Each structure stands twice: as C-alpha cells, then as structure tokens.
PDB file of C-alpha atoms and ligand atoms in Angstrom:
ATOM      1  CA  MET R1136      85.251  43.216 146.207  1.00  0.00           C
ATOM      2  CA  ALA R1137      85.131  43.195 142.445  1.00  0.00           C
ATOM      3  CA  ASP R1138      85.832  39.760 141.020  1.00  0.00           C
ATOM      4  CA  LEU R1139      87.920  40.108 137.894  1.00  0.00           C
ATOM      5  CA  ASN R1140      87.677  37.489 135.170  1.00  0.00           C
ATOM      6  CA  GLN R1141      90.565  38.935 133.197  1.00  0.00           C
ATOM      7  CA  PRO R1142      93.987  40.025 134.450  1.00  0.00           C
ATOM      8  CA  LEU R1143      94.618  43.746 134.729  1.00  0.00           C
ATOM      9  CA  GLY R1144      97.648  43.516 132.502  1.00  0.00           C
ATOM     10  CA  ARG R1145     100.684  41.510 131.528  1.00  0.00           C
ATOM     11  CA  LEU R1146     102.393  39.902 134.497  1.00  0.00           C
ATOM     12  CA  ARG R1147     105.922  41.256 134.809  1.00  0.00           C
ATOM     13  CA  LEU R1148     108.840  39.265 136.191  1.00  0.00           C
ATOM     14  CA  GLY R1149     111.376  41.134 138.282  1.00  0.00           C
ATOM     15  CA  VAL R1150     114.552  39.148 138.885  1.00  0.00           C
ATOM     16  CA  ASN R1151     116.237  39.744 142.214  1.00  0.00           C
ATOM     17  CA  ILE R1152     120.019  39.416 141.879  1.00  0.00           C
ATOM     18  CA  ASP R1153     120.960  39.860 145.558  1.00  0.00           C
ATOM     19  CA  HIS R1154     122.216  36.328 145.940  1.00  0.00           C
ATOM     20  CA  VAL R1155     124.676  36.566 143.087  1.00  0.00           C
ATOM     21  CA  ALA R1156     126.254  39.220 145.300  1.00  0.00           C
ATOM     22  CA  THR R1157     125.972  36.888 148.317  1.00  0.00           C
ATOM     23  CA  VAL R1158     128.162  34.353 146.517  1.00  0.00           C
ATOM     24  CA  ARG R1159     130.568  37.074 145.394  1.00  0.00           C
ATOM     25  CA  ASN R1160     130.895  38.457 148.897  1.00  0.00           C
ATOM     26  CA  ALA R1161     131.628  35.015 150.331  1.00  0.00           C
ATOM     27  CA  ARG R1162     135.125  35.571 148.908  1.00  0.00           C
ATOM     28  CA  GLY R1163     135.159  39.353 148.977  1.00  0.00           C
ATOM     29  CA  GLY R1164     136.238  39.846 145.360  1.00  0.00           C
ATOM     30  CA  ASP R1165     134.389  40.856 142.215  1.00  0.00           C
ATOM     31  CA  VAL R1166     132.996  37.552 140.944  1.00  0.00           C
ATOM     32  CA  PRO R1167     130.333  36.490 140.275  1.00  0.00           C
ATOM     33  CA  ASP R1168     129.220  39.938 139.173  1.00  0.00           C
ATOM     34  CA  PRO R1169     125.552  40.702 139.939  1.00  0.00           C
ATOM     35  CA  VAL R1170     125.489  43.294 137.155  1.00  0.00           C
ATOM     36  CA  ARG R1171     126.486  40.614 134.649  1.00  0.00           C
ATOM     37  CA  ALA R1172     123.672  38.477 136.047  1.00  0.00           C
ATOM     38  CA  ALA R1173     121.278  41.405 135.601  1.00  0.00           C
ATOM     39  CA  ALA R1174     122.290  41.762 131.946  1.00  0.00           C
ATOM     40  CA  LEU R1175     121.749  38.057 131.454  1.00  0.00           C
ATOM     41  CA  ALA R1176     118.381  38.240 133.193  1.00  0.00           C
ATOM     42  CA  GLU R1177     117.397  41.079 130.893  1.00  0.00           C
ATOM     43  CA  ALA R1178     118.387  39.012 127.853  1.00  0.00           C
ATOM     44  CA  ALA R1179     116.356  36.067 129.214  1.00  0.00           C
ATOM     45  CA  GLY R1180     113.210  38.184 129.356  1.00  0.00           C
ATOM     46  CA  ALA R1181     113.184  39.714 132.832  1.00  0.00           C
ATOM     47  CA  ASP R1182     111.006  42.809 132.861  1.00  0.00           C
ATOM     48  CA  GLY R1183     112.963  44.400 135.659  1.00  0.00           C
ATOM     49  CA  ILE R1184     115.854  43.888 138.062  1.00  0.00           C
ATOM     50  CA  THR R1185     115.398  43.991 141.799  1.00  0.00           C
ATOM     51  CA  ALA R1186     118.260  44.653 144.195  1.00  0.00           C
ATOM     52  CA  HIS R1187     118.211  45.229 147.936  1.00  0.00           C
ATOM     53  CA  LEU R1188     120.911  47.488 149.348  1.00  0.00           C
ATOM     54  CA  ARG R1189     120.921  46.441 152.981  1.00  0.00           C
ATOM     55  CA  GLU R1190     122.232  48.621 155.735  1.00  0.00           C
ATOM     56  CA  ASP R1191     124.960  46.039 156.482  1.00  0.00           C
ATOM     57  CA  ARG R1192     125.797  45.649 152.722  1.00  0.00           C
ATOM     58  CA  ARG R1193     125.785  41.893 153.150  1.00  0.00           C
ATOM     59  CA  HIS R1194     125.139  41.327 149.445  1.00  0.00           C
ATOM     60  CA  ILE R1195     124.496  44.291 147.128  1.00  0.00           C
ATOM     61  CA  ARG R1196     127.091  47.092 147.370  1.00  0.00           C
ATOM     62  CA  ASP R1197     126.652  50.784 146.599  1.00  0.00           C
ATOM     63  CA  SER R1198     128.772  50.349 143.471  1.00  0.00           C
ATOM     64  CA  ASP R1199     126.372  47.627 142.218  1.00  0.00           C
ATOM     65  CA  ILE R1200     123.470  50.070 142.368  1.00  0.00           C
ATOM     66  CA  GLU R1201     125.494  52.621 140.448  1.00  0.00           C
ATOM     67  CA  ALA R1202     126.402  50.069 137.783  1.00  0.00           C
ATOM     68  CA  LEU R1203     122.836  48.742 137.533  1.00  0.00           C
ATOM     69  CA  MET R1204     121.535  52.259 136.994  1.00  0.00           C
ATOM     70  CA  THR R1205     123.905  52.903 134.107  1.00  0.00           C
ATOM     71  CA  GLN R1206     124.308  49.471 132.498  1.00  0.00           C
ATOM     72  CA  ILE R1207     120.848  47.899 132.599  1.00  0.00           C
ATOM     73  CA  ALA R1208     118.040  48.974 130.286  1.00  0.00           C
ATOM     74  CA  VAL R1209     115.092  47.402 132.133  1.00  0.00           C
ATOM     75  CA  PRO R1210     113.748  49.244 135.197  1.00  0.00           C
ATOM     76  CA  LEU R1211     115.508  48.861 138.532  1.00  0.00           C
ATOM     77  CA  ASN R1212     113.395  48.111 141.570  1.00  0.00           C
ATOM     78  CA  PHE R1213     115.557  49.364 144.429  1.00  0.00           C
ATOM     79  CA  GLU R1214     114.674  47.656 147.697  1.00  0.00           C
ATOM     80  CA  MET R1215     115.644  49.500 150.829  1.00  0.00           C
ATOM     81  CA  ALA R1216     114.799  50.179 154.435  1.00  0.00           C
ATOM     82  CA  ALA R1217     113.059  53.465 155.239  1.00  0.00           C
ATOM     83  CA  THR R1218     116.180  55.181 156.585  1.00  0.00           C
ATOM     84  CA  ASP R1219     117.671  58.592 155.822  1.00  0.00           C
ATOM     85  CA  GLU R1220     120.806  57.004 154.393  1.00  0.00           C
ATOM     86  CA  MET R1221     118.823  54.913 151.915  1.00  0.00           C
ATOM     87  CA  GLN R1222     116.521  57.781 151.010  1.00  0.00           C
ATOM     88  CA  ALA R1223     119.562  59.876 150.070  1.00  0.00           C
ATOM     89  CA  ILE R1224     120.928  57.056 147.897  1.00  0.00           C
ATOM     90  CA  ALA R1225     117.555  56.591 146.183  1.00  0.00           C
ATOM     91  CA  LEU R1226     117.264  60.316 145.541  1.00  0.00           C
ATOM     92  CA  ARG R1227     120.761  60.346 144.061  1.00  0.00           C
ATOM     93  CA  HIS R1228     119.987  57.551 141.578  1.00  0.00           C
ATOM     94  CA  THR R1229     116.188  57.932 141.134  1.00  0.00           C
ATOM     95  CA  PRO R1230     115.569  54.314 140.124  1.00  0.00           C
ATOM     96  CA  HIS R1231     112.282  53.457 138.424  1.00  0.00           C
ATOM     97  CA  ALA R1232     110.899  51.955 141.631  1.00  0.00           C
ATOM     98  CA  VAL R1233     111.723  52.067 145.319  1.00  0.00           C
ATOM     99  CA  CYS R1234     110.372  49.208 147.397  1.00  0.00           C
ATOM    100  CA  LEU R1235     110.382  49.831 151.138  1.00  0.00           C
ATOM    101  CA  VAL R1236     111.107  46.742 153.181  1.00  0.00           C
ATOM    102  CA  PRO R1237     111.602  46.146 156.893  1.00  0.00           C
ATOM    103  CA  GLU R1238     115.156  45.334 157.890  1.00  0.00           C
ATOM    104  CA  ARG R1239     116.596  43.726 160.961  1.00  0.00           C
ATOM    105  CA  ARG R1240     120.275  42.983 161.151  1.00  0.00           C
ATOM    106  CA  GLU R1241     119.808  39.570 162.713  1.00  0.00           C
ATOM    107  CA  GLU R1242     117.379  38.278 160.084  1.00  0.00           C
ATOM    108  CA  ARG R1243     118.525  35.987 157.310  1.00  0.00           C
ATOM    109  CA  THR R1244     116.120  37.481 154.797  1.00  0.00           C
ATOM    110  CA  THR R1245     113.223  39.937 154.777  1.00  0.00           C
ATOM    111  CA  GLU R1246     111.126  37.930 157.192  1.00  0.00           C
ATOM    112  CA  GLY R1247     107.976  40.005 157.424  1.00  0.00           C
ATOM    113  CA  GLY R1248     106.214  42.901 155.828  1.00  0.00           C
ATOM    114  CA  LEU R1249     106.683  46.534 156.750  1.00  0.00           C
ATOM    115  CA  GLU R1250     104.678  47.826 159.731  1.00  0.00           C
ATOM    116  CA  VAL R1251     103.006  50.678 157.872  1.00  0.00           C
ATOM    117  CA  ALA R1252     100.032  51.121 160.164  1.00  0.00           C
ATOM    118  CA  ARG R1253     102.203  51.976 163.192  1.00  0.00           C
ATOM    119  CA  GLU R1254     104.406  54.409 161.264  1.00  0.00           C
ATOM    120  CA  GLU R1255     101.945  56.055 158.948  1.00  0.00           C
ATOM    121  CA  ASN R1256     102.971  59.622 159.579  1.00  0.00           C
ATOM    122  CA  ARG R1257     106.699  59.054 159.288  1.00  0.00           C
ATOM    123  CA  LEU R1258     106.338  56.929 156.157  1.00  0.00           C
ATOM    124  CA  ALA R1259     104.033  59.412 154.450  1.00  0.00           C
ATOM    125  CA  HIS R1260     106.740  62.061 154.860  1.00  0.00           C
ATOM    126  CA  PHE R1261     109.452  59.595 153.931  1.00  0.00           C
ATOM    127  CA  ILE R1262     107.963  58.616 150.571  1.00  0.00           C
ATOM    128  CA  ALA R1263     106.882  62.105 149.482  1.00  0.00           C
ATOM    129  CA  PRO R1264     110.301  63.234 148.142  1.00  0.00           C
ATOM    130  CA  LEU R1265     110.841  59.865 146.468  1.00  0.00           C
ATOM    131  CA  ALA R1266     107.538  60.178 144.635  1.00  0.00           C
ATOM    132  CA  GLU R1267     108.345  63.779 143.776  1.00  0.00           C
ATOM    133  CA  ALA R1268     111.651  62.642 142.282  1.00  0.00           C
ATOM    134  CA  GLY R1269     109.727  60.275 139.998  1.00  0.00           C
ATOM    135  CA  CYS R1270     110.302  56.955 141.786  1.00  0.00           C
ATOM    136  CA  ARG R1271     107.350  54.598 141.918  1.00  0.00           C
ATOM    137  CA  VAL R1272     107.089  53.766 145.591  1.00  0.00           C
ATOM    138  CA  SER R1273     106.103  50.274 146.594  1.00  0.00           C
ATOM    139  CA  ILE R1274     105.607  48.967 150.119  1.00  0.00           C
ATOM    140  CA  PHE R1275     106.402  45.347 150.986  1.00  0.00           C
ATOM    141  CA  ILE R1276     103.689  44.206 153.363  1.00  0.00           C
ATOM    142  CA  ALA R1277     101.946  41.178 154.754  1.00  0.00           C
ATOM    143  CA  ALA R1278      98.573  40.310 153.258  1.00  0.00           C
ATOM    144  CA  ASP R1279      96.847  42.165 156.052  1.00  0.00           C
ATOM    145  CA  GLN R1280      93.926  44.534 155.598  1.00  0.00           C
ATOM    146  CA  ARG R1281      95.213  47.034 158.187  1.00  0.00           C
ATOM    147  CA  GLN R1282      98.590  47.337 156.503  1.00  0.00           C
ATOM    148  CA  ILE R1283      97.074  47.660 153.045  1.00  0.00           C
ATOM    149  CA  GLU R1284      94.722  50.414 154.176  1.00  0.00           C
ATOM    150  CA  ALA R1285      97.655  52.228 155.762  1.00  0.00           C
ATOM    151  CA  ALA R1286      99.736  51.884 152.572  1.00  0.00           C
ATOM    152  CA  ALA R1287      96.879  53.446 150.592  1.00  0.00           C
ATOM    153  CA  ARG R1288      96.499  56.260 153.141  1.00  0.00           C
ATOM    154  CA  ILE R1289     100.166  57.254 152.983  1.00  0.00           C
ATOM    155  CA  GLY R1290      99.834  57.601 149.207  1.00  0.00           C
ATOM    156  CA  ALA R1291     101.948  54.669 148.009  1.00  0.00           C
ATOM    157  CA  PRO R1292     100.861  53.695 144.491  1.00  0.00           C
ATOM    158  CA  VAL R1293     102.063  50.085 144.781  1.00  0.00           C
ATOM    159  CA  ILE R1294     102.167  47.327 147.382  1.00  0.00           C
ATOM    160  CA  GLU R1295     104.099  44.094 147.192  1.00  0.00           C
ATOM    161  CA  LEU R1296     102.449  41.250 149.084  1.00  0.00           C
ATOM    162  CA  HIS R1297     104.825  39.021 151.064  1.00  0.00           C
ATOM    163  CA  THR R1298     104.302  35.473 149.802  1.00  0.00           C
ATOM    164  CA  GLY R1299     106.772  33.877 152.238  1.00  0.00           C
ATOM    165  CA  ALA R1300     104.228  32.283 154.586  1.00  0.00           C
ATOM    166  CA  TYR R1301     102.404  30.676 151.651  1.00  0.00           C
ATOM    167  CA  CYS R1302     105.668  29.408 150.112  1.00  0.00           C
ATOM    168  CA  ASP R1303     106.901  27.991 153.433  1.00  0.00           C
ATOM    169  CA  ALA R1304     103.611  26.166 154.018  1.00  0.00           C
ATOM    170  CA  TYR R1305     103.776  24.840 150.463  1.00  0.00           C
ATOM    171  CA  ALA R1306     107.357  23.597 150.825  1.00  0.00           C
ATOM    172  CA  GLU R1307     106.655  21.963 154.177  1.00  0.00           C
ATOM    173  CA  GLY R1308     103.497  20.215 152.986  1.00  0.00           C
ATOM    174  CA  ARG R1309     101.259  22.020 155.493  1.00  0.00           C
ATOM    175  CA  PHE R1310      98.277  21.950 153.184  1.00  0.00           C
ATOM    176  CA  ASP R1311      95.719  23.689 155.382  1.00  0.00           C
ATOM    177  CA  ALA R1312      98.113  26.548 156.081  1.00  0.00           C
ATOM    178  CA  ARG R1313      99.085  26.713 152.409  1.00  0.00           C
ATOM    179  CA  ASP R1314      95.459  27.020 151.343  1.00  0.00           C
ATOM    180  CA  ALA R1315      94.676  29.556 154.062  1.00  0.00           C
ATOM    181  CA  GLU R1316      97.683  31.707 153.111  1.00  0.00           C
ATOM    182  CA  LEU R1317      96.788  31.530 149.449  1.00  0.00           C
ATOM    183  CA  ALA R1318      93.183  32.536 150.155  1.00  0.00           C
ATOM    184  CA  ARG R1319      94.445  35.438 152.241  1.00  0.00           C
ATOM    185  CA  LEU R1320      96.770  36.585 149.444  1.00  0.00           C
ATOM    186  CA  ARG R1321      93.942  36.283 146.903  1.00  0.00           C
ATOM    187  CA  ASP R1322      91.508  38.304 149.039  1.00  0.00           C
ATOM    188  CA  MET R1323      94.068  40.949 149.912  1.00  0.00           C
ATOM    189  CA  ALA R1324      95.192  41.349 146.280  1.00  0.00           C
ATOM    190  CA  ALA R1325      91.564  42.088 145.407  1.00  0.00           C
ATOM    191  CA  PHE R1326      91.145  44.357 148.428  1.00  0.00           C
ATOM    192  CA  ALA R1327      94.253  46.364 147.545  1.00  0.00           C
ATOM    193  CA  HIS R1328      93.191  46.707 143.937  1.00  0.00           C
ATOM    194  CA  ASP R1329      89.790  47.973 145.029  1.00  0.00           C
ATOM    195  CA  LEU R1330      91.602  50.672 147.032  1.00  0.00           C
ATOM    196  CA  GLY R1331      93.370  51.759 143.850  1.00  0.00           C
ATOM    197  CA  LEU R1332      96.740  50.152 144.596  1.00  0.00           C
ATOM    198  CA  GLU R1333      98.867  48.320 142.053  1.00  0.00           C
ATOM    199  CA  VAL R1334      99.636  44.862 143.418  1.00  0.00           C
ATOM    200  CA  HIS R1335     102.949  43.024 143.214  1.00  0.00           C
ATOM    201  CA  ALA R1336     103.975  39.878 145.072  1.00  0.00           C
ATOM    202  CA  GLY R1337     107.106  38.013 145.994  1.00  0.00           C
ATOM    203  CA  HIS R1338     109.359  36.149 148.405  1.00  0.00           C
ATOM    204  CA  GLY R1339     110.099  32.444 148.373  1.00  0.00           C
ATOM    205  CA  LEU R1340     108.460  31.720 145.009  1.00  0.00           C
ATOM    206  CA  THR R1341     109.602  28.605 143.123  1.00  0.00           C
ATOM    207  CA  TYR R1342     108.530  26.742 139.973  1.00  0.00           C
ATOM    208  CA  ASP R1343     106.301  24.601 142.195  1.00  0.00           C
ATOM    209  CA  CYS R1344     104.401  27.301 144.043  1.00  0.00           C
ATOM    210  CA  VAL R1345     104.389  30.262 141.643  1.00  0.00           C
ATOM    211  CA  ARG R1346     101.352  29.356 139.553  1.00  0.00           C
ATOM    212  CA  PRO R1347      98.503  30.052 142.007  1.00  0.00           C
ATOM    213  CA  VAL R1348      99.963  33.505 142.777  1.00  0.00           C
ATOM    214  CA  ALA R1349     100.606  34.230 139.086  1.00  0.00           C
ATOM    215  CA  ALA R1350      96.928  33.476 138.450  1.00  0.00           C
ATOM    216  CA  PHE R1351      95.648  36.335 140.634  1.00  0.00           C
ATOM    217  CA  PRO R1352      94.217  38.795 138.100  1.00  0.00           C
ATOM    218  CA  GLN R1353      95.222  41.852 140.137  1.00  0.00           C
ATOM    219  CA  VAL R1354      98.899  40.910 140.419  1.00  0.00           C
ATOM    220  CA  MET R1355     100.999  42.888 137.951  1.00  0.00           C
ATOM    221  CA  GLU R1356     104.516  41.874 138.964  1.00  0.00           C
ATOM    222  CA  LEU R1357     106.337  39.052 140.727  1.00  0.00           C
ATOM    223  CA  ASN R1358     109.791  39.582 142.192  1.00  0.00           C
ATOM    224  CA  ILE R1359     111.790  36.382 142.436  1.00  0.00           C
ATOM    225  CA  GLY R1360     115.406  35.858 143.435  1.00  0.00           C
ATOM    226  CA  HIS R1361     116.753  33.187 145.739  1.00  0.00           C
ATOM    227  CA  PHE R1362     115.209  30.210 143.953  1.00  0.00           C
ATOM    228  CA  LEU R1363     116.270  31.436 140.507  1.00  0.00           C
ATOM    229  CA  ILE R1364     119.860  32.047 141.535  1.00  0.00           C
ATOM    230  CA  GLY R1365     119.990  28.628 143.207  1.00  0.00           C
ATOM    231  CA  GLU R1366     118.440  26.944 140.185  1.00  0.00           C
ATOM    232  CA  ALA R1367     120.956  28.697 137.942  1.00  0.00           C
ATOM    233  CA  ILE R1368     123.665  26.494 139.490  1.00  0.00           C
ATOM    234  CA  PHE R1369     122.023  23.496 137.886  1.00  0.00           C
ATOM    235  CA  SER R1370     120.470  24.788 134.682  1.00  0.00           C
ATOM    236  CA  GLY R1371     121.989  28.214 134.091  1.00  0.00           C
ATOM    237  CA  LEU R1372     120.370  31.573 134.809  1.00  0.00           C
ATOM    238  CA  ASP R1373     118.951  32.003 131.313  1.00  0.00           C
ATOM    239  CA  SER R1374     117.152  28.664 131.452  1.00  0.00           C
ATOM    240  CA  ALA R1375     115.909  29.217 135.028  1.00  0.00           C
ATOM    241  CA  ILE R1376     114.397  32.600 134.155  1.00  0.00           C
ATOM    242  CA  ARG R1377     112.806  31.312 130.952  1.00  0.00           C
ATOM    243  CA  ARG R1378     111.264  28.384 132.810  1.00  0.00           C
ATOM    244  CA  MET R1379     109.885  30.687 135.520  1.00  0.00           C
ATOM    245  CA  ARG R1380     108.437  32.935 132.818  1.00  0.00           C
ATOM    246  CA  ALA R1381     106.843  29.864 131.216  1.00  0.00           C
ATOM    247  CA  GLU R1382     105.276  28.841 134.557  1.00  0.00           C
ATOM    248  CA  MET R1383     103.851  32.335 134.989  1.00  0.00           C
ATOM    249  CA  ASP R1384     102.480  32.403 131.446  1.00  0.00           C
ATOM    250  CA  ALA R1385     100.960  28.935 131.846  1.00  0.00           C
ATOM    251  CA  ALA R1386      99.234  30.025 135.056  1.00  0.00           C
ATOM    252  CA  ARG R1387      97.718  33.055 133.303  1.00  0.00           C
ATOM    253  CA  ARG R1388      96.621  30.928 130.317  1.00  0.00           C
ATOM    254  CA  ASP R1389      95.072  28.252 132.545  1.00  0.00           C
ATOM    255  CA  ALA R1390      93.182  30.878 134.505  1.00  0.00           C
ATOM    256  CA  PHE R1391      92.135  33.252 131.732  1.00  0.00           C
ATOM    257  CA  GLY R1392      92.541  31.495 128.395  1.00  0.00           C
ATOM    258  CA  GLU R1393      94.960  31.602 125.471  1.00  0.00           C
ATOM    259  CA  GLY R1394      96.561  34.885 124.545  1.00  0.00           C
ATOM    260  CA  VAL R1395      96.731  36.129 128.132  1.00  0.00           C
ATOM    261  CA  ALA R1396     100.035  36.473 129.963  1.00  0.00           C
TER     262      ALA R1396
HETATM  263  N1  PXP E1838     110.389  40.966 147.096  1.00  0.00           N
HETATM  264  C1  PXP E1838     110.937  41.544 148.184  1.00  0.00           C
HETATM  265  C2  PXP E1838     110.365  42.833 148.666  1.00  0.00           C
HETATM  266  C3  PXP E1838     112.049  40.963 148.832  1.00  0.00           C
HETATM  267  O1  PXP E1838     112.583  41.561 149.911  1.00  0.00           O
HETATM  268  C4  PXP E1838     112.594  39.780 148.304  1.00  0.00           C
HETATM  269  C5  PXP E1838     113.792  39.158 148.949  1.00  0.00           C
HETATM  270  O2  PXP E1838     114.846  40.032 148.959  1.00  0.00           O
HETATM  271  C6  PXP E1838     112.001  39.225 147.162  1.00  0.00           C
HETATM  272  C7  PXP E1838     110.889  39.822 146.599  1.00  0.00           C
HETATM  273  C8  PXP E1838     112.531  37.991 146.531  1.00  0.00           C
HETATM  274  O3  PXP E1838     112.424  36.904 147.392  1.00  0.00           O
HETATM  275  P1  PXP E1838     113.174  35.568 147.050  1.00  0.00           P
HETATM  276  O4  PXP E1838     114.630  35.883 146.979  1.00  0.00           O
HETATM  277  O5  PXP E1838     112.804  34.662 148.170  1.00  0.00           O
HETATM  278  O6  PXP E1838     112.635  35.092 145.709  1.00  0.00           O
END
C-alpha cells in the first residue's frame, strides 16, 4: 500500500441534519426546520449537507429532500437504502451524491456497513442508473477488505468507512479496541485508495475522536451529524460546526504541516 505523506485534497465536512428532524418529529409539526439548519450549516462552512430518508420516515421527510434540493447551494449527500422506492426518489431529484446504507427498522441508527460482497450483482445493477443520472454513488461500509473490494467491483466511485466501532471504543475508554479500530480504518482507507476509490468516513464522530480520522491522508470527506446537533443545544449550530471544522483543520496541520487542510 502506498504511504502518502500529503493528503489527497482538502478535507470536506458534510453536516448531517437528520436529528434536527428527529426533534421536529417528536411533536409532529414543522419546527425545528432541518432545511433552516442546513442553511445555517452552509453559512458556518459546511461543504455539504447529508440527509437520510429512511423507509419509516422517522426523521427526514420527502418534503425535506425536495426543499434541500431547491434551497441549499452546497451539494446534498442523499443517504438511502438500496430499495426501488428510494432509487426512484433519487432519480427524481438527482442529488450530487447518493450514499447507500443498510437499513433495519428496529435499529436506532445505521449500526453497520452495507453487505456489498453478498449482494454484488444486485447492487451493481442498482447503482448503474444512479451513476448514469449523474449522482456520485457512495457505499457505506465497514473497514473490511472484502467489502471494499466488492464496492470497487460494482463500480462505486466512493466508499464511506463506518467509524462507529472506533468512536464507541473511544467513548467507552476501551483503549486496545480503539487503537485496533483506528489501525483498521487507517489500513482500509489506504487499501481503498489503492483500488481507485475515493474515501469518506463517518458515524459517531465528536470533537474528541475526530482528529485521528481527519489525519488519514486518503480521507476526503467526513459526515457528522448526531454530535453536532446535540452540541448545538449548548453552543449553537454555527459554533459547533466551526469548532468541528477547526478540529479537522488542526488534525491535518499536525499531520502534514501548515497550509494543509
Ligand atoms: N455517515 C453515514 C453513512 C450515516 O448513516 C450517518 C448517520 O446517519 C453519519 C455519517 C453520521 O453519523 P453521526 O450522526 O453519528 O455523526
């Protein structure tokens, strides 16, 4: 694996606004408005907005996707399960990016990566029309060589590595597991890049644990939501996003020197 001593490019921050919609839906009305949060995120320096339209519509609604597509200038990363219903919605809106995630009704959040290796044929056919329509297809997967190879074989240009296991180990003070997960993410980011894939990462990232992931030279984008929306309660969304951006920039500077972000 090629060892890079400079990052491949500027590290983008995608802000996931799902949990603004979670709070809204707790009362069933229109506030707080996730589209307003997206506009604020954009003003605070987010490079993109991420939103997951779940099959059960537990947070983001169809109308939110419509509004995000027309009211937000930064690219939308549309997270969805690989179902016919979602494919039709994606093809109707043609967002900048479509990120395929696994979905189980009983889960609280996206608990694992997509099983690409077992569904290679179906997924290859599933993503073809999305790519043809101009969407950049990304696959949310565990840092697992088999899954990464399968993602490359089906022709996805981007993978997003699931950082949840690393973040959980970090938060729970399981240092050996934390270090093992981080090493796995580092190796698999390099492996994926060597296969020609663009590498993104996300899930569970906080101010405390973001830096080591932000310092991987192959990682081009982090998608962060739950922590930022929670932190916004205390410091405001603008401040939370700016501080996360500062942590990411500091990680890049520490790893690669001044002038690199
Ligand atoms: N990336 C993907 C593919 C996700 O499914 C999620 C969670 O919806 C995130 C990033 C953001 O994770 P978190 O909300 O824990 O920051």
